[in-house]
C-alpha positions as a LaTeX table, in Angstrom:
\begin{tabular}{lrrr}
\hline
Residue & $x$ (\AA) & $y$ (\AA) & $z$ (\AA) \\
\hline
Met1 & $-57.33$ & $-5.49$ & $-111.32$ \\
Asn2 & $-57.49$ & $-8.44$ & $-112.66$ \\
Arg3 & $-58.94$ & $-12.13$ & $-112.87$ \\
Asn4 & $-55.68$ & $-13.40$ & $-110.44$ \\
Gln5 & $-56.31$ & $-9.46$ & $-107.68$ \\
Tyr6 & $-59.67$ & $-10.76$ & $-107.77$ \\
Asn7 & $-59.03$ & $-14.70$ & $-106.76$ \\
Thr8 & $-56.25$ & $-12.54$ & $-104.11$ \\
Cys9 & $-59.09$ & $-11.07$ & $-103.12$ \\
Val10 & $-61.40$ & $-13.51$ & $-102.81$ \\
Glu11 & $-58.73$ & $-16.03$ & $-100.71$ \\
Arg12 & $-57.75$ & $-12.69$ & $-97.67$ \\
Tyr13 & $-60.27$ & $-10.81$ & $-97.54$ \\
Ala14 & $-63.64$ & $-13.32$ & $-97.54$ \\
Asp15 & $-63.10$ & $-15.08$ & $-93.90$ \\
Arg16 & $-63.32$ & $-11.37$ & $-92.31$ \\
Leu17 & $-66.03$ & $-10.09$ & $-94.24$ \\
Phe18 & $-68.03$ & $-12.86$ & $-93.24$ \\
Arg19 & $-67.07$ & $-12.60$ & $-89.52$ \\
Phe20 & $-67.90$ & $-9.18$ & $-89.97$ \\
Ala21 & $-71.92$ & $-9.27$ & $-91.51$ \\
Leu22 & $-72.53$ & $-13.05$ & $-88.90$ \\
Ala23 & $-71.83$ & $-10.88$ & $-86.30$ \\
Ser24 & $-73.94$ & $-7.72$ & $-87.08$ \\
Leu25 & $-76.90$ & $-9.95$ & $-88.78$ \\
Arg26 & $-76.73$ & $-13.31$ & $-86.43$ \\
Asn27 & $-77.53$ & $-15.26$ & $-89.04$ \\
Arg28 & $-75.30$ & $-18.03$ & $-91.03$ \\
Glu29 & $-77.26$ & $-17.91$ & $-94.27$ \\
Asp30 & $-77.79$ & $-13.76$ & $-94.56$ \\
Ala31 & $-74.47$ & $-13.10$ & $-94.15$ \\
Glu32 & $-73.37$ & $-15.08$ & $-97.03$ \\
Asp33 & $-75.55$ & $-14.19$ & $-99.24$ \\
Val34 & $-73.75$ & $-10.29$ & $-98.28$ \\
Val35 & $-70.69$ & $-12.58$ & $-99.08$ \\
Gln36 & $-71.67$ & $-13.46$ & $-101.95$ \\
Glu37 & $-73.05$ & $-10.58$ & $-103.03$ \\
Ser38 & $-70.49$ & $-8.03$ & $-102.22$ \\
Phe39 & $-67.81$ & $-9.87$ & $-103.91$ \\
Ala40 & $-70.09$ & $-10.81$ & $-107.16$ \\
Arg41 & $-70.20$ & $-6.40$ & $-107.16$ \\
Val42 & $-66.55$ & $-6.49$ & $-106.99$ \\
Trp43 & $-66.84$ & $-9.07$ & $-110.07$ \\
Glu44 & $-69.02$ & $-6.85$ & $-112.28$ \\
Arg45 & $-66.38$ & $-4.01$ & $-111.65$ \\
Leu46 & $-63.02$ & $-6.03$ & $-112.08$ \\
Asp47 & $-61.71$ & $-2.95$ & $-114.93$ \\
Ser48 & $-63.09$ & $-0.13$ & $-112.37$ \\
Val49 & $-61.87$ & $-0.93$ & $-109.35$ \\
Glu50 & $-57.91$ & $-0.79$ & $-107.87$ \\
Phe51 & $-56.97$ & $-3.86$ & $-106.27$ \\
Asp52 & $-54.98$ & $-1.64$ & $-103.34$ \\
Arg53 & $-58.60$ & 0.04 & $-102.06$ \\
Ala54 & $-60.86$ & $-3.89$ & $-102.38$ \\
Met55 & $-60.94$ & $-4.33$ & $-99.08$ \\
Ser56 & $-62.78$ & $-0.62$ & $-98.49$ \\
Tyr57 & $-64.54$ & $-1.23$ & $-101.30$ \\
Leu58 & $-66.00$ & $-4.57$ & $-100.24$ \\
Phe59 & $-67.20$ & $-3.85$ & $-96.71$ \\
Thr60 & $-68.36$ & $-0.55$ & $-98.40$ \\
Ile61 & $-70.23$ & $-3.16$ & $-99.84$ \\
Ala62 & $-70.89$ & $-5.14$ & $-97.47$ \\
His63 & $-72.32$ & $-2.87$ & $-94.90$ \\
His64 & $-74.94$ & $-1.29$ & $-97.16$ \\
Ala65 & $-76.17$ & $-4.39$ & $-97.97$ \\
Ile66 & $-76.29$ & $-5.60$ & $-94.94$ \\
Ile67 & $-78.19$ & $-2.28$ & $-93.64$ \\
Asp68 & $-80.66$ & $-3.10$ & $-96.28$ \\
Glu69 & $-81.17$ & $-6.12$ & $-94.77$ \\
Ala70 & $-81.55$ & $-4.89$ & $-90.79$ \\
Arg71 & $-84.26$ & $-2.94$ & $-92.59$ \\
Leu72 & $-85.74$ & $-5.27$ & $-93.74$ \\
Arg73 & $-86.40$ & $-7.39$ & $-90.65$ \\
Met74 & $-86.94$ & $-4.29$ & $-89.07$ \\
Pro75 & $-90.27$ & $-4.62$ & $-87.48$ \\
Lys76 & $-93.48$ & $-2.28$ & $-89.07$ \\
Ser77 & $-94.75$ & $-1.43$ & $-85.44$ \\
Ser78 & $-94.64$ & 0.42 & $-83.40$ \\
Ile79 & $-91.99$ & 1.93 & $-80.40$ \\
Glu80 & $-94.16$ & 0.14 & $-77.56$ \\
Glu81 & $-94.61$ & $-3.30$ & $-78.32$ \\
Leu82 & $-90.62$ & $-4.62$ & $-78.91$ \\
Pro83 & $-89.21$ & $-6.16$ & $-76.27$ \\
Gln84 & $-87.50$ & $-4.97$ & $-73.99$ \\
Ile85 & $-83.51$ & $-4.27$ & $-72.69$ \\
Ala86 & $-84.38$ & $-7.00$ & $-69.91$ \\
Asp87 & $-86.29$ & $-9.45$ & $-71.76$ \\
Leu88 & $-83.10$ & $-11.36$ & $-73.39$ \\
Asn89 & $-81.61$ & $-11.61$ & $-69.46$ \\
Thr90 & $-81.89$ & $-15.01$ & $-68.97$ \\
Lys91 & $-80.90$ & $-16.61$ & $-65.75$ \\
Thr92 & $-78.86$ & $-19.61$ & $-65.80$ \\
Pro93 & $-75.66$ & $-20.02$ & $-63.23$ \\
Tyr94 & $-73.12$ & $-19.83$ & $-65.80$ \\
Pro95 & $-74.48$ & $-18.29$ & $-68.80$ \\
Asp96 & $-72.81$ & $-17.18$ & $-72.02$ \\
Val97 & $-70.54$ & $-14.52$ & $-72.12$ \\
Asn98 & $-69.89$ & $-14.04$ & $-75.59$ \\
Asp99 & $-74.06$ & $-14.82$ & $-75.41$ \\
Thr100 & $-74.50$ & $-11.75$ & $-73.52$ \\
Leu101 & $-72.22$ & $-8.61$ & $-75.28$ \\
His102 & $-73.71$ & $-10.43$ & $-79.05$ \\
Lys103 & $-77.40$ & $-9.53$ & $-77.10$ \\
Ala104 & $-76.25$ & $-6.19$ & $-76.10$ \\
Leu105 & $-74.93$ & $-6.01$ & $-79.31$ \\
Ala106 & $-78.02$ & $-6.22$ & $-80.65$ \\
Thr107 & $-79.38$ & $-3.76$ & $-78.64$ \\
Leu108 & $-77.60$ & $-1.34$ & $-80.72$ \\
Pro109 & $-78.31$ & 1.23 & $-83.58$ \\
Glu110 & $-76.85$ & $-0.15$ & $-86.86$ \\
Ala111 & $-74.18$ & 2.87 & $-87.21$ \\
Gln112 & $-72.42$ & 2.72 & $-83.79$ \\
Arg113 & $-72.87$ & $-1.63$ & $-84.16$ \\
Asn114 & $-70.98$ & $-1.62$ & $-87.60$ \\
Ala115 & $-68.41$ & 1.28 & $-85.78$ \\
Ile116 & $-67.19$ & $-1.28$ & $-83.12$ \\
Leu117 & $-67.75$ & $-4.99$ & $-85.43$ \\
Leu118 & $-65.81$ & $-3.10$ & $-88.23$ \\
Arg119 & $-63.08$ & $-1.88$ & $-85.29$ \\
Asp120 & $-62.52$ & $-3.45$ & $-82.31$ \\
Tyr121 & $-63.44$ & $-6.26$ & $-83.66$ \\
Glu122 & $-61.34$ & $-6.56$ & $-87.08$ \\
Gly123 & $-59.38$ & $-4.00$ & $-86.72$ \\
Tyr124 & $-59.76$ & $-1.19$ & $-88.80$ \\
Ser125 & $-58.45$ & 2.09 & $-88.11$ \\
Tyr126 & $-60.93$ & 5.27 & $-87.89$ \\
Gln127 & $-60.26$ & 6.38 & $-91.29$ \\
Glu128 & $-60.22$ & 2.81 & $-93.02$ \\
Ile129 & $-64.02$ & 2.28 & $-90.78$ \\
Gly130 & $-64.74$ & 5.71 & $-92.03$ \\
Asp131 & $-63.77$ & 5.11 & $-95.77$ \\
Ile132 & $-66.26$ & 1.82 & $-95.72$ \\
Thr133 & $-69.24$ & 3.88 & $-93.79$ \\
Gly134 & $-69.43$ & 6.92 & $-95.54$ \\
Met135 & $-68.77$ & 9.10 & $-91.68$ \\
Ser136 & $-66.36$ & 11.19 & $-91.45$ \\
Glu137 & $-63.20$ & 10.05 & $-88.59$ \\
Ala138 & $-65.06$ & 11.59 & $-86.28$ \\
Gln139 & $-68.72$ & 10.62 & $-86.03$ \\
Val140 & $-66.89$ & 7.40 & $-85.83$ \\
Lys141 & $-65.20$ & 8.38 & $-83.28$ \\
Val142 & $-68.39$ & 9.19 & $-81.31$ \\
Asn143 & $-70.44$ & 6.29 & $-82.35$ \\
Ile144 & $-67.99$ & 3.97 & $-80.63$ \\
Phe145 & $-67.46$ & 6.03 & $-78.63$ \\
Arg146 & $-71.41$ & 5.74 & $-77.51$ \\
Gly147 & $-71.39$ & 1.77 & $-78.24$ \\
Arg148 & $-69.21$ & 0.95 & $-76.37$ \\
Thr149 & $-70.86$ & 2.93 & $-72.97$ \\
Ala150 & $-73.74$ & 1.35 & $-74.14$ \\
Leu151 & $-72.71$ & $-2.19$ & $-74.04$ \\
Lys152 & $-70.87$ & $-1.35$ & $-71.11$ \\
Arg153 & $-74.32$ & $-0.26$ & $-69.23$ \\
Phe154 & $-76.08$ & $-3.65$ & $-71.12$ \\
Ile155 & $-74.06$ & $-5.48$ & $-68.77$ \\
Lys156 & $-73.56$ & $-4.37$ & $-66.57$ \\
Ser157 & $-77.83$ & $-4.06$ & $-65.22$ \\
Ile158 & $-77.56$ & $-7.54$ & $-65.76$ \\
Asp159 & $-78.52$ & $-9.63$ & $-62.63$ \\
Asn160 & $-75.50$ & $-11.22$ & $-61.94$ \\
Leu161 & $-73.11$ & $-12.47$ & $-65.04$ \\
Ile162 & $-73.37$ & $-15.37$ & $-62.24$ \\
Asp163 & $-76.07$ & $-16.41$ & $-60.21$ \\
Thr164 & $-74.74$ & $-17.59$ & $-56.65$ \\
Glu165 & $-78.30$ & $-18.38$ & $-56.26$ \\
Pro166 & $-78.06$ & $-22.50$ & $-55.16$ \\
\hline
\end{tabular}
């Protein structure tokens, strides 16, 4: 890849990469760091990265950086001390559906969350998600199915998305 192709990659993929990192990490500064780290690694390997494979390479780097960041954030406590899903529910007359969906996504294991984000938010094929995450296509499908099932369960379990009490 040459410099012009690198600049094209920045123009094409920076926003998508940022959305993916932000949706997963829910922290703007951490998402920006992931994007910067991803492009820095491509820059360091400019001669060895093929332009046609740059998007997959960038998302693979970002995926691994997100996992690393999530591991750093993981509390070093027991499962019993973690907040229960019920604690995430809020009683407002009209809760924001986007907030509810993000809370539900936060409860998913990292592999399921990233597969769903790449598929449903970014529109990647199962094969592309497999290339990015290092999973087989079958594993990607299983993670997406299980993640969507867990999301449905979470959203259905919320007491009245619209509170009808006066």
